[in-house]
Amino acid sequence: MATRPLEGKTALVTGGSRGVGAGIVARLAADGARVAFTYANSPQRAEAVAAAAAAHPIRADSLHEQDIEAAVAQTADRFGSLDILVNNAAVGTFATITDLKMAEIDAMLTINVRSVIVAIRESLAHMGSGGRIINIGSINADRTPFPGQSIYATTKGALASLTRGLARELAPRGITINNIQPGPIDTDANPADGPAASTMLGVMAMDRFGTAAEVGAFVSYLAGPDATYITGASLDIDGGFGA
Ligand SMILES: NC(=O)c1ccc[n+]([C@@H]2O[C@H](COP(=O)([O-])OP(=O)(O)OC[C@H]3O[C@@H](n4cnc5c(N)ncnc54)[C@H](OP(=O)(O)O)[C@@H]3O)[C@@H](O)[C@H]2O)c1
């Protein structure tokens, strides 16, 4: 039987209770990693994900720096190391810049960008050579075909820049950092049968939404032993949304 590629590795995934994050937790665990994940508002769904993947749920609101610090410390304490950090938790409020409330803009900037910076900074204290950091950005960083996406796209563009900059700082430590940019993925945030689905399919090469499992497989590849020479990259998994 083939060895599972992430056997012996430890991982922390932010926002693992639902959607893409739950798919990432499931795949990393299936590939042999010991996995902790954060959640904020969905404790029952977090328990279900934890039970299915034998993963460790941590309540930690990405709005609060102390919650993220505690989640990283708890993961490192529990597993004795941290090899893989996946920054997945994010929110999107889609409205034009004049219609968005400042509180909504602040939440996107804080959860989607500031919390990622905090999680990376904290994780680096526990991550050695061979470490992998994977941000979940969005194809909207490169392509925003519809009005109402500007601030969300700004936060995902920031992740692409952060990834490039940190690649330079982390390569000497033997740590890679990459940014996965999904297109439409079927989740609560963007259901494949939702009101915006047909509009999105209209600008795509493939006539379907992606799945959380497909993103999980991409994350596992970047976290695994075959992805040693990839760093600083923003990599699309988007069914041709950006083509
Ligand atoms: N779905 C898409 O089409 C798509 C496309 C491009 C990029 N993405 C990116 O993929 C990632 C996941 O998206 P998704 O569609 O799976 O979203 P989702 O269905 O809304 O799930 C979001 C996840 O993040 C967690 N989360 C939200 N706010 C949080 C907070 N303040 N603190 C901690 N956790 C928090 C949620 O946990 P709780 O419910 O427990 O709070 C949940 O587990 C995001 O980075 C998103 O930008 C998604």
mmCIF file of C-alpha atoms and ligand atoms in Angstrom:
data_model
loop_
_atom_site.group_PDB
_atom_site.id
_atom_site.type_symbol
_atom_site.label_atom_id
_atom_site.label_comp_id
_atom_site.label_asym_id
_atom_site.label_seq_id
_atom_site.Cartn_x
_atom_site.Cartn_y
_atom_site.Cartn_z
ATOM 1 C CA MET A 1 0.000 0.000 0.000
ATOM 2 C CA ALA A 2 1.359 3.468 -0.910
ATOM 3 C CA THR A 3 2.445 5.681 1.959
ATOM 4 C CA ARG A 4 0.101 8.559 2.521
ATOM 5 C CA PRO A 5 1.982 11.663 1.273
ATOM 6 C CA LEU A 6 1.380 13.822 4.368
ATOM 7 C CA GLU A 7 2.049 11.122 6.980
ATOM 8 C CA GLY A 8 3.894 12.670 9.944
ATOM 9 C CA LYS A 9 2.934 16.241 8.995
ATOM 10 C CA THR A 10 0.804 18.612 11.079
ATOM 11 C CA ALA A 11 -1.549 21.227 9.692
ATOM 12 C CA LEU A 12 -3.724 24.159 10.737
ATOM 13 C CA VAL A 13 -6.572 25.229 8.438
ATOM 14 C CA THR A 14 -8.517 28.413 9.177
ATOM 15 C CA GLY A 15 -12.264 28.288 8.578
ATOM 16 C CA GLY A 16 -12.613 24.522 8.347
ATOM 17 C CA SER A 17 -16.209 24.098 9.485
ATOM 18 C CA ARG A 18 -17.837 24.445 6.072
ATOM 19 C CA GLY A 19 -17.264 24.746 2.346
ATOM 20 C CA VAL A 20 -13.774 24.857 0.865
ATOM 21 C CA GLY A 21 -12.131 24.710 4.296
ATOM 22 C CA ALA A 22 -13.968 21.508 5.205
ATOM 23 C CA GLY A 23 -12.821 19.990 1.914
ATOM 24 C CA ILE A 24 -9.229 20.946 2.711
ATOM 25 C CA VAL A 25 -9.419 19.456 6.220
ATOM 26 C CA ALA A 26 -10.855 16.210 4.847
ATOM 27 C CA ARG A 27 -8.183 15.838 2.168
ATOM 28 C CA LEU A 28 -5.180 16.724 4.354
ATOM 29 C CA ALA A 29 -6.395 14.228 6.963
ATOM 30 C CA ALA A 30 -7.033 11.530 4.346
ATOM 31 C CA ASP A 31 -3.485 12.067 3.078
ATOM 32 C CA GLY A 32 -2.103 11.380 6.544
ATOM 33 C CA ALA A 33 -1.666 14.787 8.217
ATOM 34 C CA ARG A 34 -2.767 15.515 11.751
ATOM 35 C CA VAL A 35 -5.105 18.476 11.260
ATOM 36 C CA ALA A 36 -6.452 21.263 13.461
ATOM 37 C CA PHE A 37 -8.879 23.813 12.103
ATOM 38 C CA THR A 38 -10.567 26.994 13.253
ATOM 39 C CA TYR A 39 -14.189 28.037 13.023
ATOM 40 C CA ALA A 40 -16.229 30.943 14.373
ATOM 41 C CA ASN A 41 -19.990 30.612 14.039
ATOM 42 C CA SER A 42 -20.769 27.001 13.093
ATOM 43 C CA PRO A 43 -19.898 24.775 16.078
ATOM 44 C CA GLN A 44 -22.123 21.870 15.075
ATOM 45 C CA ARG A 45 -20.730 21.745 11.575
ATOM 46 C CA ALA A 46 -17.223 22.017 13.018
ATOM 47 C CA GLU A 47 -17.896 18.991 15.225
ATOM 48 C CA ALA A 48 -19.154 17.017 12.222
ATOM 49 C CA VAL A 49 -16.049 17.872 10.169
ATOM 50 C CA ALA A 50 -13.820 17.021 13.129
ATOM 51 C CA ALA A 51 -15.506 13.658 13.662
ATOM 52 C CA ALA A 52 -15.386 12.693 9.984
ATOM 53 C CA ALA A 53 -11.697 13.593 9.578
ATOM 54 C CA ALA A 54 -10.437 12.842 13.107
ATOM 55 C CA ALA A 55 -9.383 16.507 13.168
ATOM 56 C CA HIS A 56 -9.151 18.969 16.047
ATOM 57 C CA PRO A 57 -11.610 21.920 16.006
ATOM 58 C CA ILE A 58 -10.632 25.251 17.602
ATOM 59 C CA ARG A 59 -13.087 28.081 18.058
ATOM 60 C CA ALA A 60 -11.185 31.173 16.912
ATOM 61 C CA ASP A 61 -12.691 34.265 15.321
ATOM 62 C CA SER A 62 -10.374 35.649 12.639
ATOM 63 C CA LEU A 63 -11.610 39.135 13.525
ATOM 64 C CA HIS A 64 -9.556 38.904 16.719
ATOM 65 C CA GLU A 65 -5.766 38.725 16.705
ATOM 66 C CA GLN A 66 -5.682 36.993 20.120
ATOM 67 C CA ASP A 67 -7.933 34.191 18.831
ATOM 68 C CA ILE A 68 -5.544 33.454 15.984
ATOM 69 C CA GLU A 69 -2.508 33.584 18.259
ATOM 70 C CA ALA A 70 -4.212 31.127 20.609
ATOM 71 C CA ALA A 71 -5.219 28.798 17.759
ATOM 72 C CA VAL A 72 -1.661 28.598 16.439
ATOM 73 C CA ALA A 73 -0.259 28.045 19.942
ATOM 74 C CA GLN A 74 -2.864 25.355 20.682
ATOM 75 C CA THR A 75 -2.070 23.535 17.436
ATOM 76 C CA ALA A 76 1.683 23.617 18.059
ATOM 77 C CA ASP A 77 1.190 22.473 21.672
ATOM 78 C CA ARG A 78 -1.080 19.617 20.683
ATOM 79 C CA PHE A 79 0.993 18.320 17.768
ATOM 80 C CA GLY A 80 4.467 19.454 18.880
ATOM 81 C CA SER A 81 5.075 21.158 15.513
ATOM 82 C CA LEU A 82 3.366 22.987 12.702
ATOM 83 C CA ASP A 83 4.295 22.003 9.149
ATOM 84 C CA ILE A 84 1.374 23.271 7.062
ATOM 85 C CA LEU A 85 -0.703 26.448 7.458
ATOM 86 C CA VAL A 86 -3.719 26.960 5.203
ATOM 87 C CA ASN A 87 -5.308 30.410 5.377
ATOM 88 C CA ASN A 88 -8.817 29.736 4.120
ATOM 89 C CA ALA A 89 -11.255 31.696 6.356
ATOM 90 C CA ALA A 90 -12.714 34.702 4.577
ATOM 91 C CA VAL A 91 -15.890 36.702 4.161
ATOM 92 C CA GLY A 92 -17.344 38.451 1.136
ATOM 93 C CA THR A 93 -19.982 41.156 1.126
ATOM 94 C CA PHE A 94 -20.785 41.975 -2.452
ATOM 95 C CA ALA A 95 -22.020 45.520 -3.078
ATOM 96 C CA THR A 96 -20.688 48.667 -4.717
ATOM 97 C CA ILE A 97 -18.217 50.780 -2.781
ATOM 98 C CA THR A 98 -20.873 53.413 -2.086
ATOM 99 C CA ASP A 99 -23.372 50.848 -0.811
ATOM 100 C CA LEU A 100 -20.974 48.950 1.471
ATOM 101 C CA LYS A 101 -20.923 49.998 5.120
ATOM 102 C CA MET A 102 -17.498 50.750 6.585
ATOM 103 C CA ALA A 103 -18.011 47.907 9.080
ATOM 104 C CA GLU A 104 -18.445 45.473 6.174
ATOM 105 C CA ILE A 105 -15.291 46.783 4.489
ATOM 106 C CA ASP A 106 -13.341 46.540 7.763
ATOM 107 C CA ALA A 107 -14.518 42.944 8.301
ATOM 108 C CA MET A 108 -13.288 41.919 4.842
ATOM 109 C CA LEU A 109 -9.930 43.642 5.322
ATOM 110 C CA THR A 110 -9.478 42.178 8.814
ATOM 111 C CA ILE A 111 -10.606 38.586 8.219
ATOM 112 C CA ASN A 112 -9.323 38.190 4.657
ATOM 113 C CA VAL A 113 -5.976 39.991 4.992
ATOM 114 C CA ARG A 114 -4.966 41.062 8.503
ATOM 115 C CA SER A 115 -5.780 37.693 10.066
ATOM 116 C CA VAL A 116 -3.711 35.942 7.395
ATOM 117 C CA ILE A 117 -0.705 38.113 8.259
ATOM 118 C CA VAL A 118 -1.195 37.331 11.957
ATOM 119 C CA ALA A 119 -1.559 33.575 11.361
ATOM 120 C CA ILE A 120 1.586 33.460 9.234
ATOM 121 C CA ARG A 121 3.611 35.547 11.696
ATOM 122 C CA GLU A 122 2.537 33.350 14.608
ATOM 123 C CA SER A 123 3.036 30.064 12.723
ATOM 124 C CA LEU A 124 6.586 30.902 11.724
ATOM 125 C CA ALA A 125 7.658 30.520 15.348
ATOM 126 C CA HIS A 126 6.796 26.806 15.072
ATOM 127 C CA MET A 127 7.584 26.030 11.417
ATOM 128 C CA GLY A 128 10.889 24.559 10.326
ATOM 129 C CA SER A 129 12.498 23.742 7.000
ATOM 130 C CA GLY A 130 9.991 21.966 4.752
ATOM 131 C CA GLY A 131 7.124 24.115 6.029
ATOM 132 C CA ARG A 132 4.291 25.004 3.662
ATOM 133 C CA ILE A 133 2.014 28.038 3.778
ATOM 134 C CA ILE A 134 -0.968 28.044 1.449
ATOM 135 C CA ASN A 135 -3.292 31.013 1.142
ATOM 136 C CA ILE A 136 -6.739 30.688 -0.383
ATOM 137 C CA GLY A 137 -7.133 33.755 -2.551
ATOM 138 C CA SER A 138 -9.556 34.141 -5.431
ATOM 139 C CA ILE A 139 -9.528 34.448 -9.198
ATOM 140 C CA ASN A 140 -11.256 37.775 -8.458
ATOM 141 C CA ALA A 141 -7.774 39.111 -7.662
ATOM 142 C CA ASP A 142 -7.081 38.955 -11.393
ATOM 143 C CA ARG A 143 -10.539 39.217 -12.910
ATOM 144 C CA THR A 144 -13.589 41.055 -11.543
ATOM 145 C CA PRO A 145 -16.239 40.772 -14.244
ATOM 146 C CA PHE A 146 -19.135 42.101 -12.182
ATOM 147 C CA PRO A 147 -19.712 45.297 -10.147
ATOM 148 C CA GLY A 148 -19.827 44.848 -6.372
ATOM 149 C CA GLN A 149 -16.651 42.765 -6.062
ATOM 150 C CA SER A 150 -14.050 45.525 -5.706
ATOM 151 C CA ILE A 151 -13.290 45.326 -1.973
ATOM 152 C CA TYR A 152 -13.380 41.521 -1.838
ATOM 153 C CA ALA A 153 -11.088 41.463 -4.891
ATOM 154 C CA THR A 154 -8.793 43.973 -3.173
ATOM 155 C CA THR A 155 -8.378 41.603 -0.225
ATOM 156 C CA LYS A 156 -7.551 38.693 -2.526
ATOM 157 C CA GLY A 157 -5.125 40.816 -4.547
ATOM 158 C CA ALA A 158 -3.391 41.600 -1.264
ATOM 159 C CA LEU A 159 -2.889 37.862 -0.662
ATOM 160 C CA ALA A 160 -1.195 37.497 -4.051
ATOM 161 C CA SER A 161 1.202 40.343 -3.177
ATOM 162 C CA LEU A 162 1.783 39.010 0.336
ATOM 163 C CA THR A 163 2.585 35.589 -1.125
ATOM 164 C CA ARG A 164 5.166 36.986 -3.536
ATOM 165 C CA GLY A 165 6.824 39.121 -0.879
ATOM 166 C CA LEU A 166 6.977 36.385 1.745
ATOM 167 C CA ALA A 167 8.396 33.873 -0.742
ATOM 168 C CA ARG A 168 11.551 35.994 -0.688
ATOM 169 C CA GLU A 169 11.670 36.033 3.109
ATOM 170 C CA LEU A 170 10.874 32.354 3.645
ATOM 171 C CA ALA A 171 12.895 30.567 0.960
ATOM 172 C CA PRO A 172 16.114 30.883 3.004
ATOM 173 C CA ARG A 173 14.273 29.041 5.794
ATOM 174 C CA GLY A 174 13.182 26.211 3.475
ATOM 175 C CA ILE A 175 9.519 27.252 3.667
ATOM 176 C CA THR A 176 7.320 27.695 0.586
ATOM 177 C CA ILE A 177 4.268 29.947 0.359
ATOM 178 C CA ASN A 178 1.683 29.859 -2.408
ATOM 179 C CA ASN A 179 -1.716 31.353 -3.156
ATOM 180 C CA ILE A 180 -4.500 29.220 -4.611
ATOM 181 C CA GLN A 181 -7.053 31.254 -6.578
ATOM 182 C CA PRO A 182 -10.361 29.402 -6.910
ATOM 183 C CA GLY A 183 -13.088 30.340 -9.318
ATOM 184 C CA PRO A 184 -16.703 29.493 -8.468
ATOM 185 C CA ILE A 185 -16.765 26.624 -5.964
ATOM 186 C CA ASP A 186 -20.063 25.149 -4.780
ATOM 187 C CA THR A 187 -20.357 26.232 -1.103
ATOM 188 C CA ASP A 188 -22.778 28.089 1.178
ATOM 189 C CA ALA A 189 -21.069 31.326 0.117
ATOM 190 C CA ASN A 190 -21.510 30.603 -3.592
ATOM 191 C CA PRO A 191 -24.036 27.834 -4.236
ATOM 192 C CA ALA A 192 -23.991 26.216 -7.669
ATOM 193 C CA ASP A 193 -27.789 26.625 -7.751
ATOM 194 C CA GLY A 194 -27.726 30.221 -6.454
ATOM 195 C CA PRO A 195 -29.105 33.303 -8.225
ATOM 196 C CA ALA A 196 -25.663 34.400 -9.521
ATOM 197 C CA ALA A 197 -24.637 30.976 -10.828
ATOM 198 C CA SER A 198 -25.780 31.304 -14.436
ATOM 199 C CA THR A 199 -24.094 34.719 -14.760
ATOM 200 C CA MET A 200 -20.795 33.228 -13.552
ATOM 201 C CA LEU A 201 -21.069 30.195 -15.819
ATOM 202 C CA GLY A 202 -21.527 32.647 -18.682
ATOM 203 C CA VAL A 203 -17.930 33.920 -18.326
ATOM 204 C CA MET A 204 -16.316 30.521 -17.756
ATOM 205 C CA ALA A 205 -14.725 27.963 -20.064
ATOM 206 C CA MET A 206 -16.192 24.992 -18.173
ATOM 207 C CA ASP A 207 -19.909 24.710 -17.637
ATOM 208 C CA ARG A 208 -19.847 23.842 -13.950
ATOM 209 C CA PHE A 209 -18.800 25.018 -10.498
ATOM 210 C CA GLY A 210 -15.815 23.390 -8.813
ATOM 211 C CA THR A 211 -15.996 21.369 -5.607
ATOM 212 C CA ALA A 212 -14.348 21.769 -2.214
ATOM 213 C CA ALA A 213 -12.735 18.357 -2.782
ATOM 214 C CA GLU A 214 -11.032 19.645 -5.954
ATOM 215 C CA VAL A 215 -9.543 22.570 -4.018
ATOM 216 C CA GLY A 216 -8.557 20.202 -1.188
ATOM 217 C CA ALA A 217 -6.637 18.057 -3.671
ATOM 218 C CA PHE A 218 -4.751 21.126 -4.940
ATOM 219 C CA VAL A 219 -3.871 22.171 -1.379
ATOM 220 C CA SER A 220 -2.647 18.665 -0.578
ATOM 221 C CA TYR A 221 -0.409 18.687 -3.658
ATOM 222 C CA LEU A 222 1.161 22.028 -2.675
ATOM 223 C CA ALA A 223 1.615 20.766 0.898
ATOM 224 C CA GLY A 224 3.108 17.484 -0.262
ATOM 225 C CA PRO A 225 6.487 16.071 -1.215
ATOM 226 C CA ASP A 226 6.157 16.748 -4.969
ATOM 227 C CA ALA A 227 5.757 20.537 -4.673
ATOM 228 C CA THR A 228 9.241 21.442 -3.473
ATOM 229 C CA TYR A 229 10.076 23.988 -6.219
ATOM 230 C CA ILE A 230 6.871 26.059 -6.193
ATOM 231 C CA THR A 231 6.846 29.261 -4.156
ATOM 232 C CA GLY A 232 5.494 32.795 -4.465
ATOM 233 C CA ALA A 233 2.954 31.604 -7.014
ATOM 234 C CA SER A 234 -0.704 32.440 -7.441
ATOM 235 C CA LEU A 235 -2.253 29.367 -9.021
ATOM 236 C CA ASP A 236 -5.771 29.296 -10.484
ATOM 237 C CA ILE A 237 -8.300 26.492 -10.019
ATOM 238 C CA ASP A 238 -11.219 28.140 -11.709
ATOM 239 C CA GLY A 239 -12.779 26.132 -14.534
ATOM 240 C CA GLY A 240 -11.468 28.760 -16.924
ATOM 241 C CA PHE A 241 -13.096 31.755 -15.206
ATOM 242 C CA GLY A 242 -9.897 33.722 -15.802
ATOM 243 C CA ALA A 243 -9.126 32.268 -19.227
HETATM 244 N N1 LIG B 1 -16.829 29.493 -2.984
HETATM 245 C C1 LIG B 1 -16.240 30.162 -3.967
HETATM 246 O O1 LIG B 1 -16.779 30.289 -5.073
HETATM 247 C C2 LIG B 1 -14.886 30.774 -3.760
HETATM 248 C C3 LIG B 1 -14.253 31.352 -4.873
HETATM 249 C C4 LIG B 1 -13.002 31.930 -4.718
HETATM 250 C C5 LIG B 1 -12.409 31.936 -3.492
HETATM 251 N N2 LIG B 1 -13.041 31.383 -2.416
HETATM 252 C C6 LIG B 1 -12.355 31.431 -1.132
HETATM 253 O O2 LIG B 1 -12.390 30.150 -0.540
HETATM 254 C C7 LIG B 1 -12.397 30.300 0.881
HETATM 255 C C8 LIG B 1 -13.584 29.550 1.466
HETATM 256 O O3 LIG B 1 -14.774 30.022 0.859
HETATM 257 P P1 LIG B 1 -16.153 29.239 1.025
HETATM 258 O O4 LIG B 1 -16.907 29.451 -0.227
HETATM 259 O O5 LIG B 1 -15.917 27.878 1.529
HETATM 260 O O6 LIG B 1 -16.840 30.137 2.170
HETATM 261 P P2 LIG B 1 -17.998 29.739 3.215
HETATM 262 O O7 LIG B 1 -18.840 28.653 2.659
HETATM 263 O O8 LIG B 1 -18.649 31.028 3.582
HETATM 264 O O9 LIG B 1 -17.175 29.184 4.473
HETATM 265 C C9 LIG B 1 -16.347 30.082 5.145
HETATM 266 C C10 LIG B 1 -15.576 29.378 6.218
HETATM 267 O O10 LIG B 1 -14.764 30.371 6.868
HETATM 268 C C11 LIG B 1 -15.119 30.430 8.235
HETATM 269 N N3 LIG B 1 -15.109 31.804 8.715
HETATM 270 C C12 LIG B 1 -15.806 32.865 8.247
HETATM 271 N N4 LIG B 1 -15.572 33.946 9.017
HETATM 272 C C13 LIG B 1 -14.716 33.536 9.993
HETATM 273 C C14 LIG B 1 -14.123 34.181 11.091
HETATM 274 N N5 LIG B 1 -14.362 35.478 11.377
HETATM 275 N N6 LIG B 1 -13.288 33.459 11.891
HETATM 276 C C15 LIG B 1 -13.049 32.147 11.628
HETATM 277 N N7 LIG B 1 -13.599 31.484 10.611
HETATM 278 C C16 LIG B 1 -14.428 32.177 9.802
HETATM 279 C C17 LIG B 1 -16.506 29.834 8.348
HETATM 280 O O11 LIG B 1 -16.645 29.294 9.650
HETATM 281 P P3 LIG B 1 -17.942 29.518 10.597
HETATM 282 O O12 LIG B 1 -19.168 29.288 9.789
HETATM 283 O O13 LIG B 1 -17.722 28.529 11.692
HETATM 284 O O14 LIG B 1 -17.831 30.932 11.094
HETATM 285 C C18 LIG B 1 -16.459 28.746 7.267
HETATM 286 O O15 LIG B 1 -15.839 27.588 7.757
HETATM 287 C C19 LIG B 1 -12.424 31.795 1.144
HETATM 288 O O16 LIG B 1 -11.099 32.280 1.312
HETATM 289 C C20 LIG B 1 -13.005 32.357 -0.130
HETATM 290 O O17 LIG B 1 -12.654 33.715 -0.336
HETATM 291 C C21 LIG B 1 -14.272 30.800 -2.521
#
